[in-house]
Coordinates of C-alpha atoms in Angstrom, one line a residue:
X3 CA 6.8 -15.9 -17.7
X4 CA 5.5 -14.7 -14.5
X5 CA 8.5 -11.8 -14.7
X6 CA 7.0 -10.6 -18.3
X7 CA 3.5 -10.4 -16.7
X8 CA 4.4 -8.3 -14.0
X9 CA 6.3 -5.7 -15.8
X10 CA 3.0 -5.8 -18.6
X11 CA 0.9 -4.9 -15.8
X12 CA 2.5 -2.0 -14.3
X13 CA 2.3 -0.4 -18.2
X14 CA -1.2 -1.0 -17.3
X15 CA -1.5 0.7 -14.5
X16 CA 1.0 3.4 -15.4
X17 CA -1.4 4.3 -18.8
X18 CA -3.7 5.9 -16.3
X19 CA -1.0 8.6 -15.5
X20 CA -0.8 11.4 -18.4
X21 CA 2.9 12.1 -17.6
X22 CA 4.8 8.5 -17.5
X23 CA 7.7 7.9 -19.2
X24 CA 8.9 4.0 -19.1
X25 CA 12.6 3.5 -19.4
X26 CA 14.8 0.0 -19.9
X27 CA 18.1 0.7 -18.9
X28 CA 20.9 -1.5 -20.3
X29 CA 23.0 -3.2 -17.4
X30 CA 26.4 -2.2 -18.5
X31 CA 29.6 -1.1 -16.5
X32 CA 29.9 2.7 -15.7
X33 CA 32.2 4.7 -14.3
X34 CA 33.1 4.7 -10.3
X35 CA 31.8 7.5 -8.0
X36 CA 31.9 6.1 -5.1
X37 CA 31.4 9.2 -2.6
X38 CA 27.4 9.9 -3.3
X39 CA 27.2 5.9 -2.5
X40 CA 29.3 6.1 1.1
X41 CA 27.7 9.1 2.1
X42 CA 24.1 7.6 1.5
X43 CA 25.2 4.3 3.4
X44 CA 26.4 6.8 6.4
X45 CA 23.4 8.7 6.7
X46 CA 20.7 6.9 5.2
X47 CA 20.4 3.5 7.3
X48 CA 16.8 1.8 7.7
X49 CA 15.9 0.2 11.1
X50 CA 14.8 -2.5 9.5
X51 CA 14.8 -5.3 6.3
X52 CA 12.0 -6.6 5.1
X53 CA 11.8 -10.0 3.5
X54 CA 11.5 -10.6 -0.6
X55 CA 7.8 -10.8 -2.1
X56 CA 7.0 -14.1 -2.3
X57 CA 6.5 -13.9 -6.3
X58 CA 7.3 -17.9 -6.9
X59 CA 5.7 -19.4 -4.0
X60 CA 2.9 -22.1 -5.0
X61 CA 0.4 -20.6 -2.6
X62 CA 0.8 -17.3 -1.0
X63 CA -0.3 -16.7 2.7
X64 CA -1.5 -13.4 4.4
X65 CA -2.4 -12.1 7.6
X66 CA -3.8 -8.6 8.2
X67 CA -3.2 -7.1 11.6
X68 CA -5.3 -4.0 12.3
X69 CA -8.3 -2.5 13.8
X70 CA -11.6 -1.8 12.3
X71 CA -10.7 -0.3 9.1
X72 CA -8.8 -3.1 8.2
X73 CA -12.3 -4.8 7.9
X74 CA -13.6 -1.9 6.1
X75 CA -10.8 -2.4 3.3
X76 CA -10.7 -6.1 3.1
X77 CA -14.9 -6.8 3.3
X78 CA -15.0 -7.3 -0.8
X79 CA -12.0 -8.6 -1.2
X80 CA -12.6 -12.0 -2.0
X81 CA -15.5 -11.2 -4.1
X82 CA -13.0 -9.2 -6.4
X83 CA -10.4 -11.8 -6.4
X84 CA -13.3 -14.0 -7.8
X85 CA -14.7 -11.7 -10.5
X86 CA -10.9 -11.3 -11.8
X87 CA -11.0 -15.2 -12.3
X88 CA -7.2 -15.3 -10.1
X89 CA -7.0 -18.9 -9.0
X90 CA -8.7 -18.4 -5.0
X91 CA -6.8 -21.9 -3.8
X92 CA -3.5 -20.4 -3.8
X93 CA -4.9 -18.0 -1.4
X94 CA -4.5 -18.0 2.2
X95 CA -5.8 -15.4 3.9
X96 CA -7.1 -14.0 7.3
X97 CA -7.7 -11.1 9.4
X98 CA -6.8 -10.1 13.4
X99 CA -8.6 -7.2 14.8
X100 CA -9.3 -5.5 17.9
X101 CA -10.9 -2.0 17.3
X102 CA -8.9 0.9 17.7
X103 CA -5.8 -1.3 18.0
X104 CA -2.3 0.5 17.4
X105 CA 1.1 -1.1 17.2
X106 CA 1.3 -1.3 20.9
X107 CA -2.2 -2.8 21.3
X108 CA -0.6 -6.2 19.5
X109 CA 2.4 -6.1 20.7
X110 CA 0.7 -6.7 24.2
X111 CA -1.6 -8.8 22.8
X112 CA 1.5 -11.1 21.3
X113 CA 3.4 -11.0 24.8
X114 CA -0.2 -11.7 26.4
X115 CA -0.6 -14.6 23.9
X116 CA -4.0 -13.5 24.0
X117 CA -7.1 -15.2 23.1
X118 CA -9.2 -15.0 20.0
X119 CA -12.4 -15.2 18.9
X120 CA -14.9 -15.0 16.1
X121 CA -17.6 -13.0 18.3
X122 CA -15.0 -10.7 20.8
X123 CA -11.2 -8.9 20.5
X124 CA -8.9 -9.5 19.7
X125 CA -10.9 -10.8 16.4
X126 CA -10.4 -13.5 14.3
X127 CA -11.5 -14.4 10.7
X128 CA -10.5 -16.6 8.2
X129 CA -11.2 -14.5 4.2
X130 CA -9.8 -17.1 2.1
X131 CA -8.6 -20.9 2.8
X132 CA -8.3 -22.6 6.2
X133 CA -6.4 -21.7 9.2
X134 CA -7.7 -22.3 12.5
X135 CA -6.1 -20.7 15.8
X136 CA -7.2 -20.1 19.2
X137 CA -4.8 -17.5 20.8
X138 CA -2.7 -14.7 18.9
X139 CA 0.6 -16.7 18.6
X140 CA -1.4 -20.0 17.6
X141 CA -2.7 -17.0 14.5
X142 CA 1.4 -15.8 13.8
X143 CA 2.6 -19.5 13.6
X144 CA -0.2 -20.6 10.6
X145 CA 3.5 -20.0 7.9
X146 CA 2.1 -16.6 6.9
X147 CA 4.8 -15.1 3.9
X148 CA 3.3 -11.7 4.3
X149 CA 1.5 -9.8 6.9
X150 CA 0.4 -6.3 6.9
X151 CA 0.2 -4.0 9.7
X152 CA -1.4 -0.8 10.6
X153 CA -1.4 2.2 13.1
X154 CA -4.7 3.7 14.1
X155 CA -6.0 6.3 12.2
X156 CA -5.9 8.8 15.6
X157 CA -2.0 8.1 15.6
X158 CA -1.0 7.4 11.9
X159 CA -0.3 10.5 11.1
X160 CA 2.5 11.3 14.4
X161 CA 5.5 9.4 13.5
X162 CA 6.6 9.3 16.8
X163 CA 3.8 6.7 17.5
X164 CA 6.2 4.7 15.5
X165 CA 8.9 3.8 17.6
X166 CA 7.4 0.8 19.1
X167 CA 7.6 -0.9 15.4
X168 CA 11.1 -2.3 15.7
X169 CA 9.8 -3.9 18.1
X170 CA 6.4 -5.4 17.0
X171 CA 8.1 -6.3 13.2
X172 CA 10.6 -8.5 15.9
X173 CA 8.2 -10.5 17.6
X174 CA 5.6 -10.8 14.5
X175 CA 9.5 -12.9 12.7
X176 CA 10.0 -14.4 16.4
X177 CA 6.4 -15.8 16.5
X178 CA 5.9 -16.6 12.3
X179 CA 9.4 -18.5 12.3
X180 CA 10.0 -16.3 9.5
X181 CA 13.0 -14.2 9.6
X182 CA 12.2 -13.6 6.0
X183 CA 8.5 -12.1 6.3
X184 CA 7.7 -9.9 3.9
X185 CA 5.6 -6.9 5.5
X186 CA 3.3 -4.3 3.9
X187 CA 2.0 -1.4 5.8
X188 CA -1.4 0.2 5.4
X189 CA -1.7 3.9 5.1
X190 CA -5.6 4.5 7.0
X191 CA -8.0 6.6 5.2
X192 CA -8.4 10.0 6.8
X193 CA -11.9 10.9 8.5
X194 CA -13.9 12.5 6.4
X195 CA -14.6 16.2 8.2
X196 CA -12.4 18.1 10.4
X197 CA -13.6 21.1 12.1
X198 CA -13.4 24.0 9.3
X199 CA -12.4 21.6 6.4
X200 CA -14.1 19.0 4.2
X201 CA -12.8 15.3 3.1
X202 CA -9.9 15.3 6.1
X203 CA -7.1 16.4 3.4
X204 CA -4.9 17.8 6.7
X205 CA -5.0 14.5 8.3
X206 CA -4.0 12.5 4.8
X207 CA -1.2 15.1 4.2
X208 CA 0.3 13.6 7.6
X209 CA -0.7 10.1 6.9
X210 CA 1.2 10.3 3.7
X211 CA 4.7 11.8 5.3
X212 CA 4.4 9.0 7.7
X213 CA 3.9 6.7 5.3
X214 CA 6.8 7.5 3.1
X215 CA 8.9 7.6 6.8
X216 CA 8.4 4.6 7.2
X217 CA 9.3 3.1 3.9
X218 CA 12.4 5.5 3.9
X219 CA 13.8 4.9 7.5
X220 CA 12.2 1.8 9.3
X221 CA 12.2 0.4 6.2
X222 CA 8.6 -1.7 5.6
X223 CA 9.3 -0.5 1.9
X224 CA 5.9 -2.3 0.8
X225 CA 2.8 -0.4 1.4
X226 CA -1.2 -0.3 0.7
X227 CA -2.1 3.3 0.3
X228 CA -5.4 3.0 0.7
X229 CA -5.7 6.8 2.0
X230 CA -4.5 8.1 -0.9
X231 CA -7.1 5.9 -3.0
X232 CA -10.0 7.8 -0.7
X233 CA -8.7 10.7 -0.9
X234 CA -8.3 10.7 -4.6
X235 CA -11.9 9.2 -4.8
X236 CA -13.1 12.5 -2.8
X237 CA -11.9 14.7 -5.4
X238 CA -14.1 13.0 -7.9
X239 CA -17.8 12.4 -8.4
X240 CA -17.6 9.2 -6.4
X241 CA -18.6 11.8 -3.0
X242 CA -22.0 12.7 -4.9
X243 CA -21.5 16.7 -3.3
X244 CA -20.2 15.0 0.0
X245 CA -24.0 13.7 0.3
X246 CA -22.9 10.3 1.6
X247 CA -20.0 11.5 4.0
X248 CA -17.3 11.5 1.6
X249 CA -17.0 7.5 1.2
X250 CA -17.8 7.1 4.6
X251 CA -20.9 5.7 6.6
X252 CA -20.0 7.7 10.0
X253 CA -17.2 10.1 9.3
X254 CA -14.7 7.5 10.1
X255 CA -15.5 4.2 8.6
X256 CA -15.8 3.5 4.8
X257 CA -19.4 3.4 3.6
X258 CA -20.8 -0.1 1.8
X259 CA -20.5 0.3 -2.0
X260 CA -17.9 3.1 -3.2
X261 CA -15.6 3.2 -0.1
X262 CA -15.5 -0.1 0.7
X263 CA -14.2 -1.2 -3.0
X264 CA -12.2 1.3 -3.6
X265 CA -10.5 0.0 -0.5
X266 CA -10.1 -3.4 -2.0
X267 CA -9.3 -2.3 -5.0
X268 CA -5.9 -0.6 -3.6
X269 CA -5.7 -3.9 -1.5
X270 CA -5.5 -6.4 -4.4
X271 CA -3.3 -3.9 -6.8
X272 CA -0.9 -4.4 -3.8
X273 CA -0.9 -7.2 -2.4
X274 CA -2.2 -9.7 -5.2
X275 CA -1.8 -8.3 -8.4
X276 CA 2.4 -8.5 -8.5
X277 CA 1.6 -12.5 -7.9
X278 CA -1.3 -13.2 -10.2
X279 CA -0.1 -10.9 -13.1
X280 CA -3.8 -9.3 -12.9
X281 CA -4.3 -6.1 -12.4
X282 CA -7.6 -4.8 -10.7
X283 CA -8.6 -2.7 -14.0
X284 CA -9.6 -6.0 -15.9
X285 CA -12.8 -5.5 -13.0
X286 CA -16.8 -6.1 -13.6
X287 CA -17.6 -6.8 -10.2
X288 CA -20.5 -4.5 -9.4
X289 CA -22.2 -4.0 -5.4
X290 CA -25.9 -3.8 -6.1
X291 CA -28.2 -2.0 -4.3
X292 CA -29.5 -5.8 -3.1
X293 CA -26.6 -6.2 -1.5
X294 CA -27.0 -3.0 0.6
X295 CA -26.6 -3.9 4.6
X296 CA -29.6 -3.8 6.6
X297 CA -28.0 -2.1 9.6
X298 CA -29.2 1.3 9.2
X299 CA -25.9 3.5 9.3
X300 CA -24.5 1.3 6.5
X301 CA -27.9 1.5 4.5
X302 CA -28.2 5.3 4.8
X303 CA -24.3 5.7 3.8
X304 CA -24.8 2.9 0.6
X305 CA -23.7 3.8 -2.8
X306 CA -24.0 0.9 -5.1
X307 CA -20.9 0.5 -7.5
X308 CA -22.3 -0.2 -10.8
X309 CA -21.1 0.1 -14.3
X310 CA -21.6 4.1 -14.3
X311 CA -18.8 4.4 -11.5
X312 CA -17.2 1.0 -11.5
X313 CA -14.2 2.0 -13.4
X314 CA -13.5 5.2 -11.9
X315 CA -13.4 3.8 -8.0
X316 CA -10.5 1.0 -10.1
X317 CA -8.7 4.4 -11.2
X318 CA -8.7 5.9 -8.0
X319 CA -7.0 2.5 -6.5
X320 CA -4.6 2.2 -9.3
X321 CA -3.4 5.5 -9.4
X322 CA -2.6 5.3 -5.6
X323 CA -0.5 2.6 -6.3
X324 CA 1.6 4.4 -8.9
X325 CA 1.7 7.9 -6.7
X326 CA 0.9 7.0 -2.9
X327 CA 2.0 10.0 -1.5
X328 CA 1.3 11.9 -4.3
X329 CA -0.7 15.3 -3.8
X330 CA 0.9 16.7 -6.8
X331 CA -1.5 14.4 -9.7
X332 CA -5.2 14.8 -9.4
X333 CA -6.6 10.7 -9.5
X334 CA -5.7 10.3 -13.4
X335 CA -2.2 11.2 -12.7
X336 CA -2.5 14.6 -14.3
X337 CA -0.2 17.2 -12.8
X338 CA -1.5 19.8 -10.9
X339 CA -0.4 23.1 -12.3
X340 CA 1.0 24.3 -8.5
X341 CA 2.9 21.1 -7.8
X342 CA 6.4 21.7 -6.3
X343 CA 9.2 20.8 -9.3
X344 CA 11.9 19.7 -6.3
X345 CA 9.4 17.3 -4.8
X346 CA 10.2 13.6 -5.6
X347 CA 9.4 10.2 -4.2
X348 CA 10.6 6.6 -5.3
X349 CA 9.5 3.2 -4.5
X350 CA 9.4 -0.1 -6.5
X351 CA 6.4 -2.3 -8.2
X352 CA 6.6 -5.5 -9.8
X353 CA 10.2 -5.2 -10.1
X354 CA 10.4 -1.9 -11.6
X355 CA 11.7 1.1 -10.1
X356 CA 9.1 4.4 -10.0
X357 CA 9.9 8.0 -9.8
X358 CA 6.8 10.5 -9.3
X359 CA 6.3 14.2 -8.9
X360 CA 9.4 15.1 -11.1
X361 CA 9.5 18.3 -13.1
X362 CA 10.6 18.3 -16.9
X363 CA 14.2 17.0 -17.4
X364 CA 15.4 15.8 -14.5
X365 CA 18.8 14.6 -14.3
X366 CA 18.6 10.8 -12.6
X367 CA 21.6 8.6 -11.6
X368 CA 21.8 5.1 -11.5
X369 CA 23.7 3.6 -8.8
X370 CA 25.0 -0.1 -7.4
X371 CA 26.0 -0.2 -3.3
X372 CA 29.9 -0.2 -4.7
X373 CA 29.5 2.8 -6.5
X374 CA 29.7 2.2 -9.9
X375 CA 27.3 4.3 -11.8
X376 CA 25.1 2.7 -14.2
X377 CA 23.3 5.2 -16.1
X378 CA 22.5 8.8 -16.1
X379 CA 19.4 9.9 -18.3
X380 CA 16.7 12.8 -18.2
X381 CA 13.6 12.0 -17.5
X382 CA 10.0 14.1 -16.1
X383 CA 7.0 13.5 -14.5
X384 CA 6.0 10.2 -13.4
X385 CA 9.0 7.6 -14.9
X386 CA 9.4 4.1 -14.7
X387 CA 12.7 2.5 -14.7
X388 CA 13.4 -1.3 -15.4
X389 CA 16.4 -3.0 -14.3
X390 CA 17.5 -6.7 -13.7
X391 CA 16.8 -7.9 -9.5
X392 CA 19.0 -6.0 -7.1
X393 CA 20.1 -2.9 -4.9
X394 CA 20.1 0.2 -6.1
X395 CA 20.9 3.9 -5.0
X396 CA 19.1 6.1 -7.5
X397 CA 20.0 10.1 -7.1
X398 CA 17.6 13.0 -8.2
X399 CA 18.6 16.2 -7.2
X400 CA 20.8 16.0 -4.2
X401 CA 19.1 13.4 -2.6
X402 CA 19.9 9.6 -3.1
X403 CA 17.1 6.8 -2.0
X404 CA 18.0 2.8 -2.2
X405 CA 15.5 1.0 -3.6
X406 CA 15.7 -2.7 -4.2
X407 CA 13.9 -5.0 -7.3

């Protein structure tokens, strides 16, 4: 039952996108090709594997690793999971922090076994259920099935900051006890202003090439693209003119309200949604101007969400979900007229395979890791491809990507 949910939900979510085509393919023999299939395996391995989504688990249990926009994306979270009526006691969840904290800033903190608190960094807070710690590895060894990691937003957007994650991704199995821990990366919101350009669209640009590096080669093929929901959100009317610092409260962190749920929003659709069967869109959770902060920086940057712009901050989440390096569909999925018709990307959802930024018929193969071709069909746009749980090597183009359900 859970299955049929999941693959109801991502139509959901995919109705928001103007171009999406949803295809069942039948799992029938084909013919043998092997050579597209050895050449990918040659050139094309990942650094690492991640571990399976744990869809069946009775509880699922997650840490978030990060710095300060970690907070920012994870404030309303709860709050969300309650207004979607999901069941909150099969929810474990907490949050480690230091500010400005970068792969290598926990990885010493792991070797250090450092010590945590509620009030200093490294930071510690329990969002949902109980887990008590006092030190970092006392935190990794709560039986955590996923954890999500991050890179600062100064660095997220050089992958060579990246090569310390083989690394960090060893001790975070070493210290959980789970070999099999299934990891999401975030994708950081860019700043808002860079010197001669408005809403940071340079900086996301990198985050998003990153991003889809590190799916591609270390292979953390799971990922919250909560940059691409801001930056969708600043090409709408959610910025009010860029009056309110374009979703953000100081040019850097999201701003109560707007920023901080659309945040969420992205977070949930990812990390929650595929194990409830409840998408975000089913929302009616609204931030009042009541609950606006009293610190001044976050009251001056508040922008209640309300029913006027409730579902449009959902829209921006979702769609980032279905295209999260996408620059090529404006944040209803509609292609811009100037997008590139070689460009492609491919990831999976709810175990269904997604192609975005195609051009009209597109030729797509369907492989298995021996070679044997499963189906060949045309397809455009943004397309959705179902097929039973396994590896796959799909091939657009002259490019092949493995993808696994």
């Amino acid at each position: 039952m859970k299955t049929l949910i999941h693959i109801k939900l991502l139509a959901v979510v995919c109705l928001l996108c103007s171009f999406t085509t949803t295809i069942a393919l039948a799992y029938d023999k084909g013919n043998i090709d092997v050579m597209p299939v050895i050449e990918y395996i040659k050139n094309n391995k990942t650094i690492l594997h991640n571990g399976e989504y744990p869809y069946n688990n009775d509880t699922i249990r997650v840490l978030a690793i990060g710095n300060s926009f970690t907070v920012d994306a994870t404030v309303y979270l709860k709050q969300l999971m309650v207004n979607l009526g999901v069941n909150t006691d099969q929810v474990i969840m907490s949050r480690l922090v230091h500010g400005s904290s970068s792969f290598d800033t926990w990885i010493d903190h792991i070797n250090n076994n450092s010590a945590i608190s509620t009030t200093k960094t490294p930071h510690y807070d329990i969002l949902i259920g109980q887990a008590k710690a006092t030190t970092v590895r006392d935190v990794l060894a709560l039986g955590w099935d996923i954890v999500v990691i991050q890179q600062t937003s100064e660095t997220a957007g050089d992958y060579g900051t990246f090569s310390s994650c083989q690394e960090y991704v060893e001790l975070l199995k070493r210290y959980t006890g789970n070999e099999n821990l299934c990891l999401f990366y975030n994708m950081p919101h860019s700043h808002s202003a860079v010197t001669g350009e408005t809403f940071g669209y340079s900086d996301w640009v990198k985050y998003a090439e990153v991003t889809r590096r590190v799916v591609e080669e270390i292979g953390i093929d799971r990922i919250i693209p909560t940059g691409t929901a801001i930056q969708k959100a600043r090409n709408t009317d959610l910025t009010y003119g860029g009056k309110y610092n374009n979703l953000t409260r100081d040019n850097w962190h999201l701003n109560s309200g707007t920023g901080r749920y659309v945040a969420a929003c992205t977070w949930y659709e990812a990390l929650f949604a595929p194990y409830f069967g409840t998408s975000v869109i089913g929302s009616t959770l609204n931030i009042l101007e009541s609950e606006k902060p009293n610190d001044e920086t976050f009251a001056n940057s508040f922008v209640a969400v309300n029913d006027d712009n409730r579902l449009l901050c959902v829209q921006c989440a979702t769609n980032a979900i279905a295209t999260p390096y996408n620059d090529n569909t404006d944040w209803l999925g509609n292609k811009r007229d100037n997008a590139p018709n070689n460009a492609w990307s491919i990831y999976t959802y709810n175990g269904t395979i997604i192609i975005e930024e195609l051009a009209d018929n597109v030729e797509v193969k369907i492989y298995t890791t021996n070679g044997i071709l499963l189906h060949t069909t045309s397809v455009a746009h943004v397309t959705t491809l179902t097929l039973p749980q396994g590896i796959y090597l799909v091939q657009v183009f002259d490019k092949m990507k493995k993808v696994i359900i």
